[in-house]
CSV table of C-alpha atoms and ligand atoms in Angstrom, one decimal:
chain,number,residue,atom,x,y,z
A,1,UNK,CA,27.0,13.0,-3.6
A,2,UNK,CA,28.2,14.9,-6.2
A,3,UNK,CA,26.3,17.9,-7.2
A,4,UNK,CA,26.1,21.1,-9.5
A,5,UNK,CA,24.1,24.1,-9.2
A,6,UNK,CA,22.4,25.6,-12.4
A,7,UNK,CA,21.1,29.2,-12.1
A,8,UNK,CA,19.8,31.4,-14.4
A,9,UNK,CA,18.4,35.1,-14.1
A,10,UNK,CA,16.5,36.5,-16.9
A,11,UNK,CA,15.5,40.4,-16.7
A,12,UNK,CA,11.8,39.8,-17.7
A,13,UNK,CA,10.8,39.7,-14.1
A,14,UNK,CA,11.3,41.9,-12.0
A,15,UNK,CA,10.7,39.6,-9.0
A,16,UNK,CA,12.9,36.9,-9.9
A,17,UNK,CA,15.7,35.7,-7.6
A,18,UNK,CA,19.1,36.7,-8.1
A,19,UNK,CA,22.0,34.4,-9.5
A,20,UNK,CA,23.4,35.2,-6.1
A,21,UNK,CA,20.6,34.1,-4.2
A,22,UNK,CA,19.6,31.3,-6.6
A,23,UNK,CA,23.2,30.0,-5.5
A,24,UNK,CA,22.8,30.5,-1.9
A,25,UNK,CA,19.8,29.0,-1.7
A,26,UNK,CA,21.0,26.1,-3.3
A,27,UNK,CA,23.9,25.6,-1.3
A,28,UNK,CA,22.3,26.2,1.7
A,29,UNK,CA,20.0,23.0,0.7
A,30,UNK,CA,23.4,20.9,-0.3
A,31,UNK,CA,24.8,21.6,3.3
A,32,UNK,CA,21.8,20.8,4.6
A,33,UNK,CA,21.6,17.3,2.8
A,34,UNK,CA,25.0,16.3,2.9
A,35,UNK,CA,25.4,17.0,-1.0
A,36,UNK,CA,28.9,18.0,-2.3
A,37,UNK,CA,28.9,21.1,-4.4
A,38,UNK,CA,31.5,19.9,-7.4
A,39,UNK,CA,30.7,22.9,-10.3
A,40,UNK,CA,28.6,25.7,-10.4
A,41,UNK,CA,26.7,27.1,-13.7
A,42,UNK,CA,24.8,30.2,-14.2
A,43,UNK,CA,23.6,32.2,-17.2
A,44,UNK,CA,23.2,36.1,-16.7
A,45,UNK,CA,20.2,37.5,-18.4
A,46,UNK,CA,20.6,38.3,-22.4
A,47,UNK,CA,19.3,41.0,-23.7
A,48,UNK,CA,15.6,40.5,-25.8
A,49,UNK,CA,14.9,37.3,-27.1
A,50,UNK,CA,18.3,36.1,-27.8
A,51,UNK,CA,18.4,33.3,-24.9
A,52,UNK,CA,21.0,30.6,-25.7
A,53,UNK,CA,22.4,29.6,-22.3
A,54,UNK,CA,25.5,28.6,-23.0
A,55,UNK,CA,26.2,27.4,-19.4
A,56,UNK,CA,22.9,25.2,-19.4
A,57,UNK,CA,24.2,23.8,-22.3
A,58,UNK,CA,27.7,23.1,-20.8
A,59,UNK,CA,25.8,21.5,-18.1
A,60,UNK,CA,24.0,19.2,-20.4
A,61,UNK,CA,27.2,18.2,-22.4
A,62,UNK,CA,29.0,17.6,-18.9
A,63,UNK,CA,25.7,15.1,-18.1
A,64,UNK,CA,27.2,12.5,-20.1
A,65,UNK,CA,30.7,13.0,-18.0
A,66,UNK,CA,30.9,11.3,-14.6
A,67,UNK,CA,31.2,14.4,-12.6
A,68,UNK,CA,28.1,14.9,-10.7
A,69,UNK,CA,24.8,12.7,-9.8
A,70,UNK,CA,22.8,15.5,-9.0
A,71,UNK,CA,21.6,18.6,-10.2
A,72,UNK,CA,20.2,21.6,-7.9
A,73,UNK,CA,18.2,23.9,-9.4
A,74,UNK,CA,16.1,27.0,-7.7
A,75,UNK,CA,13.1,26.4,-9.9
A,76,UNK,CA,12.0,24.1,-12.8
A,77,UNK,CA,11.3,26.9,-14.9
A,78,UNK,CA,15.1,27.8,-14.8
A,79,UNK,CA,15.9,25.1,-17.6
A,80,UNK,CA,14.0,26.7,-20.3
A,81,UNK,CA,12.6,29.5,-22.1
A,82,UNK,CA,8.8,27.9,-21.9
A,83,UNK,CA,7.7,24.6,-19.5
A,84,UNK,CA,8.4,22.4,-22.9
A,85,UNK,CA,12.2,23.4,-23.0
A,86,UNK,CA,12.3,22.9,-19.5
A,87,UNK,CA,10.7,19.3,-19.7
A,88,UNK,CA,12.9,18.6,-22.6
A,89,UNK,CA,16.0,19.7,-20.7
A,90,UNK,CA,14.9,17.9,-17.8
A,91,UNK,CA,14.4,14.7,-19.8
A,92,UNK,CA,18.1,14.9,-21.2
A,93,UNK,CA,19.2,15.1,-17.4
A,94,UNK,CA,17.1,12.6,-15.9
A,95,UNK,CA,16.5,10.0,-18.1
A,96,UNK,CA,19.2,10.2,-20.6
A,97,UNK,CA,21.6,10.6,-18.4
A,98,UNK,CA,20.3,8.9,-15.4
A,99,UNK,CA,21.2,12.3,-13.2
A,100,UNK,CA,18.7,13.4,-10.4
A,101,UNK,CA,17.5,17.3,-10.5
A,102,UNK,CA,16.2,18.6,-7.3
A,103,UNK,CA,14.4,21.7,-7.2
A,104,UNK,CA,14.8,23.8,-4.6
A,105,UNK,CA,11.3,25.8,-4.8
A,106,UNK,CA,9.3,23.9,-7.4
A,107,UNK,CA,7.3,26.5,-9.0
A,108,UNK,CA,7.0,24.8,-12.5
A,109,UNK,CA,3.4,24.4,-11.2
A,110,UNK,CA,3.1,23.9,-7.5
A,111,UNK,CA,-0.1,21.8,-7.3
A,112,UNK,CA,1.0,18.0,-6.9
A,113,UNK,CA,-0.7,17.3,-10.4
A,114,UNK,CA,1.8,19.4,-12.1
A,115,UNK,CA,4.7,17.7,-10.5
A,116,UNK,CA,3.1,14.5,-11.3
A,117,UNK,CA,2.1,15.6,-15.0
A,118,UNK,CA,5.8,16.9,-15.5
A,119,UNK,CA,7.0,13.1,-14.5
A,120,UNK,CA,4.0,11.9,-16.6
A,121,UNK,CA,5.3,13.9,-19.8
A,122,UNK,CA,8.9,12.0,-19.0
A,123,UNK,CA,7.7,8.6,-18.5
A,124,UNK,CA,5.7,8.7,-21.5
A,125,UNK,CA,8.3,10.3,-23.4
A,126,UNK,CA,10.6,7.4,-22.5
A,127,UNK,CA,8.4,5.1,-23.5
A,128,UNK,CA,8.2,6.5,-26.7
A,129,UNK,CA,11.7,6.8,-27.3
A,130,UNK,CA,11.5,3.2,-26.5
A,131,UNK,CA,9.1,2.3,-29.1
A,132,UNK,CA,11.6,4.3,-31.3
A,133,UNK,CA,14.5,1.7,-30.5
A,134,UNK,CA,12.6,-0.9,-31.5
A,135,UNK,CA,11.6,0.0,-34.7
A,136,UNK,CA,15.7,0.9,-35.1
A,137,UNK,CA,15.8,-2.7,-33.8
A,138,UNK,CA,13.7,-4.1,-36.4
A,139,UNK,CA,15.0,-2.3,-39.5
A,140,UNK,CA,18.5,-3.9,-38.2
A,141,UNK,CA,16.9,-7.3,-38.3
A,142,UNK,CA,15.8,-6.6,-42.0
A,143,UNK,CA,19.2,-5.6,-42.7
A,144,UNK,CA,20.8,-8.5,-41.2
A,145,UNK,CA,18.8,-11.2,-42.6
A,146,UNK,CA,20.5,-10.0,-45.9
A,147,UNK,CA,23.5,-9.6,-44.6
A,148,UNK,CA,23.8,-5.6,-45.2
A,149,UNK,CA,25.7,-3.1,-43.1
A,150,UNK,CA,23.5,-2.1,-40.0
A,151,UNK,CA,25.7,1.1,-39.5
A,152,UNK,CA,28.3,1.5,-36.8
A,153,UNK,CA,32.0,0.5,-37.2
A,154,UNK,CA,33.3,-1.0,-39.8
A,155,UNK,CA,36.4,-3.3,-39.3
A,156,UNK,CA,39.5,-2.4,-40.7
A,157,UNK,CA,40.3,-4.3,-43.7
A,158,UNK,CA,36.7,-4.0,-45.4
A,159,UNK,CA,34.7,-1.0,-46.6
A,160,UNK,CA,30.8,-0.7,-47.6
A,161,UNK,CA,29.6,-0.7,-51.5
A,162,UNK,CA,26.0,-0.4,-51.7
A,163,UNK,CA,25.6,-1.5,-48.0
A,164,UNK,CA,27.5,-4.5,-48.5
A,165,UNK,CA,31.2,-5.6,-46.9
A,166,UNK,CA,34.1,-5.7,-49.8
A,167,UNK,CA,37.7,-6.0,-49.3
A,168,UNK,CA,39.2,-2.9,-49.0
A,169,UNK,CA,42.3,-3.4,-51.0
A,170,UNK,CA,44.4,-0.3,-48.7
A,171,UNK,CA,43.7,-1.6,-45.0
A,172,UNK,CA,43.2,-5.3,-45.9
A,173,UNK,CA,47.2,-5.9,-46.2
A,174,UNK,CA,47.3,-4.0,-42.4
A,175,UNK,CA,45.2,-7.2,-40.9
A,176,UNK,CA,47.0,-10.0,-42.4
A,177,UNK,CA,50.4,-8.4,-40.9
A,178,UNK,CA,48.9,-8.6,-37.7
A,179,UNK,CA,47.7,-11.5,-37.7
A,180,UNK,CA,50.7,-13.1,-38.8
A,181,UNK,CA,53.2,-11.2,-36.5
A,182,UNK,CA,51.2,-11.9,-33.6
A,183,UNK,CA,51.1,-15.9,-34.4
A,184,UNK,CA,55.2,-15.5,-34.7
A,185,UNK,CA,54.9,-14.2,-31.3
A,186,UNK,CA,55.4,-11.2,-31.4
A,187,UNK,CA,53.6,-9.1,-28.7
A,188,UNK,CA,50.6,-7.0,-28.8
A,189,UNK,CA,52.7,-3.8,-27.7
A,190,UNK,CA,55.2,-4.2,-30.5
A,191,UNK,CA,52.6,-4.9,-33.0
A,192,UNK,CA,50.9,-1.1,-32.0
A,193,UNK,CA,54.3,0.3,-31.8
A,194,UNK,CA,55.4,-0.9,-35.3
A,195,UNK,CA,52.2,0.5,-36.7
A,196,UNK,CA,52.0,3.8,-35.0
A,197,UNK,CA,55.5,4.1,-36.4
A,198,UNK,CA,54.6,3.5,-39.8
A,199,UNK,CA,51.4,5.8,-39.4
A,200,UNK,CA,49.1,3.1,-40.0
A,201,UNK,CA,45.8,3.9,-38.3
A,202,UNK,CA,42.7,2.0,-36.9
A,203,UNK,CA,39.5,2.0,-38.6
A,204,UNK,CA,38.3,5.0,-36.4
A,205,UNK,CA,41.3,7.0,-37.7
A,206,UNK,CA,43.2,6.7,-34.2
A,207,UNK,CA,46.6,4.9,-33.5
A,208,UNK,CA,46.6,1.6,-32.4
A,209,UNK,CA,46.6,0.0,-28.7
A,210,UNK,CA,46.4,-3.0,-27.2
A,211,UNK,CA,43.0,-2.6,-26.7
A,212,UNK,CA,42.0,-2.0,-30.5
A,213,UNK,CA,44.2,-4.9,-31.3
A,214,UNK,CA,43.1,-7.3,-29.3
A,215,UNK,CA,39.9,-6.7,-30.3
A,216,UNK,CA,40.7,-7.2,-34.3
A,217,UNK,CA,42.7,-10.3,-33.3
A,218,UNK,CA,39.3,-11.9,-31.9
A,219,UNK,CA,37.0,-10.5,-34.5
A,220,UNK,CA,35.2,-13.5,-36.5
A,221,UNK,CA,34.5,-11.4,-39.4
A,222,UNK,CA,38.0,-11.9,-40.6
A,223,UNK,CA,36.8,-15.3,-41.1
A,224,UNK,CA,33.6,-14.0,-43.1
A,225,UNK,CA,31.1,-14.1,-40.5
A,226,UNK,CA,28.4,-11.9,-40.8
A,227,UNK,CA,27.7,-10.7,-37.1
A,228,UNK,CA,25.0,-8.9,-35.7
A,229,UNK,CA,23.5,-9.4,-32.1
A,230,UNK,CA,25.1,-12.2,-31.3
A,231,UNK,CA,23.8,-13.9,-34.4
A,232,UNK,CA,26.5,-15.2,-36.5
A,233,UNK,CA,26.5,-16.2,-40.4
A,234,UNK,CA,29.1,-17.8,-41.9
A,235,UNK,CA,30.4,-17.3,-45.2
A,236,UNK,CA,28.5,-14.0,-45.7
A,237,UNK,CA,31.3,-11.4,-46.2
A,238,UNK,CA,34.6,-12.0,-47.9
A,239,UNK,CA,37.1,-13.4,-45.7
A,240,UNK,CA,40.8,-11.9,-44.7
A,241,UNK,CA,42.0,-14.4,-42.2
A,242,UNK,CA,42.6,-17.8,-43.4
A,243,UNK,CA,40.6,-20.5,-40.5
A,244,UNK,CA,44.4,-21.9,-39.8
A,245,UNK,CA,45.8,-18.6,-39.3
A,246,UNK,CA,42.4,-17.4,-37.2
A,247,UNK,CA,43.1,-20.7,-35.0
A,248,UNK,CA,46.8,-20.1,-34.4
A,249,UNK,CA,46.0,-16.3,-33.0
A,250,UNK,CA,43.1,-17.2,-30.8
A,251,UNK,CA,45.2,-20.6,-30.0
A,252,UNK,CA,48.4,-17.9,-28.4
A,253,UNK,CA,45.4,-15.4,-27.0
A,254,UNK,CA,44.1,-17.9,-24.9
A,255,UNK,CA,47.5,-19.1,-23.4
A,256,UNK,CA,48.2,-15.1,-23.1
A,257,UNK,CA,45.2,-14.3,-21.6
A,258,UNK,CA,45.1,-13.1,-17.8
A,259,UNK,CA,42.1,-13.3,-15.2
A,260,UNK,CA,40.2,-10.4,-16.3
A,261,UNK,CA,39.5,-7.9,-13.8
A,262,UNK,CA,35.4,-8.7,-12.6
A,263,UNK,CA,33.7,-6.2,-13.6
A,264,UNK,CA,31.2,-4.2,-10.7
A,265,UNK,CA,27.9,-4.1,-10.8
A,266,UNK,CA,26.1,-1.0,-11.1
A,267,UNK,CA,23.7,-1.3,-8.3
A,268,UNK,CA,21.1,1.3,-8.4
A,269,UNK,CA,19.5,3.1,-5.2
A,270,UNK,CA,16.3,4.1,-6.8
A,271,UNK,CA,15.1,6.4,-3.8
A,272,UNK,CA,18.2,8.4,-3.7
A,273,UNK,CA,16.8,12.1,-3.9
A,274,UNK,CA,13.6,11.1,-2.6
A,275,UNK,CA,14.3,9.7,0.7
A,276,UNK,CA,14.7,11.4,4.1
A,277,UNK,CA,15.5,11.3,7.2
A,278,UNK,CA,12.6,11.5,9.6
A,279,UNK,CA,15.2,12.8,12.5
A,280,UNK,CA,17.1,15.5,11.1
A,281,UNK,CA,15.4,15.8,7.6
A,282,UNK,CA,18.3,15.4,5.8
A,283,UNK,CA,18.6,13.4,2.5
A,284,UNK,CA,19.6,9.3,2.8
A,285,UNK,CA,21.3,8.0,0.1
A,286,UNK,CA,22.9,4.7,-0.7
A,287,UNK,CA,25.4,3.0,1.6
A,288,UNK,CA,26.8,-0.1,1.4
A,289,UNK,CA,29.1,-2.5,3.7
A,290,UNK,CA,30.6,-6.0,4.6
A,291,UNK,CA,29.0,-8.5,7.0
A,292,UNK,CA,30.1,-11.7,8.5
A,293,UNK,CA,31.4,-13.7,5.4
A,294,UNK,CA,32.3,-10.8,3.4
A,295,UNK,CA,28.5,-10.7,2.2
A,296,UNK,CA,27.5,-7.1,0.7
A,297,UNK,CA,24.5,-5.4,2.7
A,298,UNK,CA,23.2,-2.3,1.0
A,299,UNK,CA,21.7,0.5,2.6
A,300,UNK,CA,20.5,4.1,2.7
A,301,UNK,CA,22.3,6.1,5.4
A,302,UNK,CA,21.1,9.6,6.7
A,303,UNK,CA,23.8,11.6,5.9
A,304,UNK,CA,23.7,13.4,8.8
A,305,UNK,CA,25.5,10.3,10.4
A,306,UNK,CA,28.7,10.9,7.9
A,307,UNK,CA,29.2,14.2,9.3
A,308,UNK,CA,32.0,14.5,11.8
A,309,UNK,CA,30.7,15.1,14.1
A,310,UNK,CA,28.0,13.1,13.9
A,311,UNK,CA,25.1,15.3,13.8
A,312,UNK,CA,22.1,12.6,13.8
A,313,UNK,CA,22.1,9.2,14.5
A,314,UNK,CA,19.5,7.7,12.7
A,315,UNK,CA,20.0,3.7,12.0
A,316,UNK,CA,20.8,2.7,8.7
A,317,UNK,CA,17.7,1.2,6.7
A,318,UNK,CA,18.1,-1.8,4.3
A,319,UNK,CA,17.8,-1.2,0.8
A,320,UNK,CA,15.5,-3.7,-0.4
A,321,UNK,CA,13.1,-3.2,2.5
A,322,UNK,CA,12.5,-0.1,2.0
A,323,UNK,CA,12.6,0.1,-1.9
A,324,UNK,CA,9.9,-2.9,-1.7
A,325,UNK,CA,7.7,-1.0,0.5
A,326,UNK,CA,7.6,1.9,-1.5
A,327,UNK,CA,7.3,0.0,-4.5
A,328,UNK,CA,4.5,-1.7,-3.0
A,329,UNK,CA,2.8,1.9,-1.9
A,330,UNK,CA,3.2,3.1,-5.5
A,331,UNK,CA,1.2,-0.1,-6.9
A,332,UNK,CA,-1.8,0.4,-4.6
A,333,UNK,CA,-2.1,3.5,-6.2
A,334,UNK,CA,-2.8,2.0,-9.5
A,335,UNK,CA,-6.3,1.2,-8.7
A,336,UNK,CA,-8.9,1.3,-11.7
A,337,UNK,CA,-10.4,4.0,-10.0
A,338,UNK,CA,-7.5,6.0,-9.3
A,339,UNK,CA,-6.1,5.5,-12.9
A,340,UNK,CA,-9.2,7.1,-14.4
A,341,UNK,CA,-9.3,9.9,-11.5
A,342,UNK,CA,-5.2,10.7,-11.9
A,343,UNK,CA,-5.6,10.5,-16.1
A,344,UNK,CA,-8.8,13.2,-15.9
A,345,UNK,CA,-6.5,15.4,-13.9
A,346,UNK,CA,-3.6,14.9,-15.4
A,347,UNK,CA,-5.5,16.2,-18.8
A,348,UNK,CA,-6.9,19.1,-17.0
A,349,UNK,CA,-3.6,20.1,-16.0
A,350,UNK,CA,-1.7,19.8,-19.4
A,351,UNK,CA,-4.5,21.9,-21.2
A,352,UNK,CA,-3.8,24.4,-18.3
A,353,UNK,CA,0.0,24.3,-19.1
A,354,UNK,CA,-0.5,24.1,-23.0
A,355,UNK,CA,-1.7,27.8,-22.9
A,356,UNK,CA,1.7,29.1,-22.9
A,357,UNK,CA,2.1,33.4,-23.3
A,358,UNK,CA,3.6,32.5,-27.0
A,359,UNK,CA,0.4,30.7,-27.8
A,360,UNK,CA,-1.7,32.7,-27.0
A,361,UNK,CA,0.1,35.6,-28.6
A,362,UNK,CA,0.3,33.6,-32.2
A,363,UNK,CA,-3.7,32.7,-31.8
A,364,UNK,CA,-4.1,36.7,-31.5
A,365,UNK,CA,-2.0,37.1,-34.6
A,366,UNK,CA,-3.8,34.6,-36.3
A,367,UNK,CA,-7.2,36.2,-35.3
A,368,UNK,CA,-5.9,39.6,-36.6
A,369,UNK,CA,-5.1,38.3,-39.8
A,370,UNK,CA,-8.1,36.4,-40.4
A,371,UNK,CA,-10.1,40.2,-39.4
A,372,UNK,CA,-8.0,41.8,-42.2
A,373,UNK,CA,-8.7,39.5,-44.8
A,374,UNK,CA,-12.2,39.7,-44.0
A,375,UNK,CA,-12.6,43.3,-44.3
A,376,UNK,CA,-10.3,43.2,-47.4
A,377,UNK,CA,-12.7,41.1,-49.0
A,378,UNK,CA,-15.6,43.3,-47.9
A,379,UNK,CA,-13.8,46.3,-49.3
A,380,UNK,CA,-13.4,44.7,-52.5
A,381,UNK,CA,-17.0,44.0,-52.9
A,382,UNK,CA,-18.1,47.1,-51.5
A,383,UNK,CA,-16.0,49.1,-53.6
A,384,UNK,CA,-17.0,50.3,-57.3
A,385,UNK,CA,-13.8,51.9,-58.2
A,386,UNK,CA,-11.8,49.1,-60.3
A,387,UNK,CA,-8.4,50.6,-59.4
A,388,UNK,CA,-9.2,50.4,-55.8
A,389,UNK,CA,-10.3,46.8,-56.1
A,390,UNK,CA,-7.2,45.6,-57.8
A,391,UNK,CA,-4.9,47.3,-55.2
A,392,UNK,CA,-7.1,45.6,-52.4
A,393,UNK,CA,-7.0,42.7,-54.1
A,394,UNK,CA,-3.0,42.9,-54.4
A,395,UNK,CA,-2.9,42.4,-50.5
A,396,UNK,CA,-4.6,39.3,-50.4
A,397,UNK,CA,-1.8,36.6,-51.3
A,398,UNK,CA,0.3,38.3,-49.1
A,399,UNK,CA,-2.1,38.1,-45.8
A,400,UNK,CA,-2.6,34.3,-47.1
A,401,UNK,CA,0.9,33.9,-47.0
A,402,UNK,CA,1.0,35.3,-43.0
A,403,UNK,CA,-2.0,32.9,-42.1
A,404,UNK,CA,-0.2,29.9,-43.5
A,405,UNK,CA,3.3,31.4,-41.6
A,406,UNK,CA,1.3,31.6,-38.2
A,407,UNK,CA,-0.7,28.5,-38.3
A,408,UNK,CA,3.2,27.1,-39.0
A,409,UNK,CA,4.1,28.4,-35.6
A,410,UNK,CA,0.9,27.2,-33.8
A,411,UNK,CA,1.3,23.9,-34.8
A,412,UNK,CA,4.7,24.0,-34.1
A,413,UNK,CA,4.2,25.1,-30.3
A,414,UNK,CA,1.2,22.8,-30.1
A,415,UNK,CA,3.3,19.7,-31.5
A,416,UNK,CA,5.8,20.3,-28.6
A,417,UNK,CA,3.1,19.2,-26.1
A,418,UNK,CA,3.0,15.4,-26.2
A,419,UNK,CA,-0.7,15.7,-27.0
A,420,UNK,CA,-1.6,12.7,-24.5
A,421,UNK,CA,-5.2,11.7,-24.0
A,422,UNK,CA,-6.7,10.6,-21.4
A,423,UNK,CA,-6.3,7.1,-23.1
A,424,UNK,CA,-3.1,7.1,-23.3
A,425,UNK,CA,-2.3,7.9,-19.8
A,426,UNK,CA,-4.7,5.1,-19.3
A,427,UNK,CA,-3.0,2.8,-20.9
A,428,UNK,CA,0.5,4.0,-19.5
A,429,UNK,CA,-1.1,3.7,-16.0
A,430,UNK,CA,-2.3,0.2,-16.5
A,431,UNK,CA,0.9,-0.9,-17.6
A,432,UNK,CA,2.7,0.2,-15.3
A,433,UNK,CA,0.5,-1.4,-12.8
A,434,UNK,CA,1.0,-4.8,-14.6
A,435,UNK,CA,4.4,-4.3,-15.1
A,436,UNK,CA,7.5,-6.6,-13.7
A,437,UNK,CA,7.7,-5.6,-10.2
A,438,UNK,CA,11.3,-7.1,-10.1
A,439,UNK,CA,12.6,-5.3,-13.3
A,440,UNK,CA,14.4,-2.5,-12.1
A,441,UNK,CA,13.3,-0.3,-15.0
A,442,UNK,CA,10.1,-0.4,-14.0
A,443,UNK,CA,10.6,0.0,-10.4
A,444,UNK,CA,12.4,3.0,-11.4
A,445,UNK,CA,9.9,4.3,-13.4
A,446,UNK,CA,7.4,3.8,-11.0
A,447,UNK,CA,9.2,5.5,-8.3
A,448,UNK,CA,10.0,8.6,-10.3
A,449,UNK,CA,6.5,9.0,-11.4
A,450,UNK,CA,4.9,8.7,-8.2
A,451,UNK,CA,6.9,9.3,-5.2
A,452,UNK,CA,7.5,12.6,-4.2
A,453,UNK,CA,9.2,12.6,-0.9
A,454,UNK,CA,9.5,10.1,1.7
A,455,UNK,CA,10.2,10.5,5.6
A,456,UNK,CA,11.5,7.8,7.5
A,457,UNK,CA,11.3,8.1,10.9
A,458,UNK,CA,12.1,5.1,13.7
A,459,UNK,CA,8.4,4.0,13.8
A,460,UNK,CA,6.6,5.0,11.1
A,461,UNK,CA,7.1,6.1,7.6
A,462,UNK,CA,5.3,8.9,5.0
A,463,UNK,CA,5.3,9.1,1.5
A,464,UNK,CA,3.7,12.1,-0.2
A,465,UNK,CA,3.2,11.1,-3.6
A,466,UNK,CA,3.1,13.0,-7.2
A,467,UNK,CA,-0.3,12.4,-7.6
A,468,UNK,CA,-2.0,12.9,-4.0
A,469,UNK,CA,-2.4,15.7,-1.8
A,470,UNK,CA,-2.3,14.0,1.7
A,471,UNK,CA,0.9,12.5,2.8
A,472,UNK,CA,0.6,8.8,3.3
A,473,UNK,CA,1.9,7.6,6.7
A,474,UNK,CA,2.4,3.8,7.4
A,475,UNK,CA,3.1,2.9,10.9
A,476,UNK,CA,1.3,-0.7,11.9
A,477,UNK,CA,2.6,-2.2,9.2
A,478,UNK,CA,6.1,-1.1,9.5
A,479,UNK,CA,6.3,-1.5,13.0
A,480,UNK,CA,5.2,-5.3,12.8
A,481,UNK,CA,7.6,-5.6,9.6
A,482,UNK,CA,10.5,-3.9,11.4
A,483,UNK,CA,10.2,-6.7,14.3
A,484,UNK,CA,9.9,-9.4,11.8
A,485,UNK,CA,12.8,-8.6,10.0
A,486,UNK,CA,14.8,-7.5,12.7
A,487,UNK,CA,14.9,-10.6,14.3
A,488,UNK,CA,16.3,-12.3,10.8
A,489,UNK,CA,19.6,-13.0,10.3
A,490,UNK,CA,20.0,-10.5,7.4
A,491,UNK,CA,19.3,-7.7,10.1
A,492,UNK,CA,17.0,-4.9,8.6
A,493,UNK,CA,18.9,-2.3,10.5
A,494,UNK,CA,22.3,-2.3,11.9
A,495,UNK,CA,24.2,-0.1,14.5
A,496,UNK,CA,27.3,1.3,12.9
A,497,UNK,CA,30.0,0.8,14.9
A,498,UNK,CA,31.4,3.8,16.3
A,499,UNK,CA,35.0,4.2,15.2
A,500,UNK,CA,38.2,2.8,17.0
B,601,LIG,ZN1,19.0,11.9,10.1
């Protein structure tokens, strides 16, 4: 697996590890776990409050590119100015971009409840954003029922006026020409060459190519269909291409069609970065191999066995088997009693984390302001001298303005913390308990929220959960299942054949 390192040093604390130390520790970890470092990002101390972290921004934007799978970090607090900013950035990396974060020291809050709090925060944030996309979806439905423009790209040949599709007299002739040329037998390559030579542009302002032309030639909107989320409403927008011409083009395309390359399904190894080899303590990662009759088998494999020469001889473990086992253990945690206990503890941690230094300062400033305000009022009331009363009175509006400003900042700081109530958490965990066990999204969420580390031995497995303090060891159960599965044709473990 490919990893990047993020290191940051701020001069605020003398006890902080230097950038070099952080990178060294992370590199060490990577070596021990068979991760390949492909890039290192580091932000040196910024003076004063200026804390832009340009390389953190670079890392965040690189997340959308497929250049790494894991972010190694010395400690979670490297990710931001405060706990919340760190959480937000961790959310971007893990949830929005599906990368993993591994914190080497995990001193965000060392308690298991602290870790659990962090994952719960992220999970609920994800739930909220799902809720948000639902609302956006509803708004789009409202629009599509009226055949209004729903955002997104506008096909070449149209423009949007008052949220409705109308013909664009400048570009509609280009669309007609493309259909006519193709129907006459001109190839898409030739058409795109001609258009580009004339300086014509696609709806997004790009040059034409095979793909954009193919998309256009198949677009039923040119027949007057309003299309949204698989729903097609005929005669809903102005028609640019006649039925006959569209039909002719479709027939030609069908004839020219080559079998499309089969899309490779993305397989999620949900235990990645959480599953470790019991023998050598290295990480176990996803691996697939073909068995008899070309059936694909998926496994987790100890990274030590991939090294040359091999440093470990742990056998692979069947992916479905180990994932199902871990999911089942997670669900066992979700008893009604446990849910209540977890909710209570998470609230306690949340309250502790909330009291950041920044918030403390602001609250102190607010108190100070209120004290001054009271004193000034008191002085006005006690003074017999008109001019003194007047001078004091003039200070009042400024103090009140300041009060408002501080209050605003406090609200902002507090708002940053998702204010989870005990009821919210109970609701969240209960819905996790009732979730569909086969839904990949649910399986991932469950593992991310609960599982901290899993060590796989030959005869047992230990799981540490984010919410608990004691590792859970599975033995008898595993052994009996191993025996049972070992006999089946699928084969639970398979011996890697020695290289010839
Ligand atoms: Zn191993």
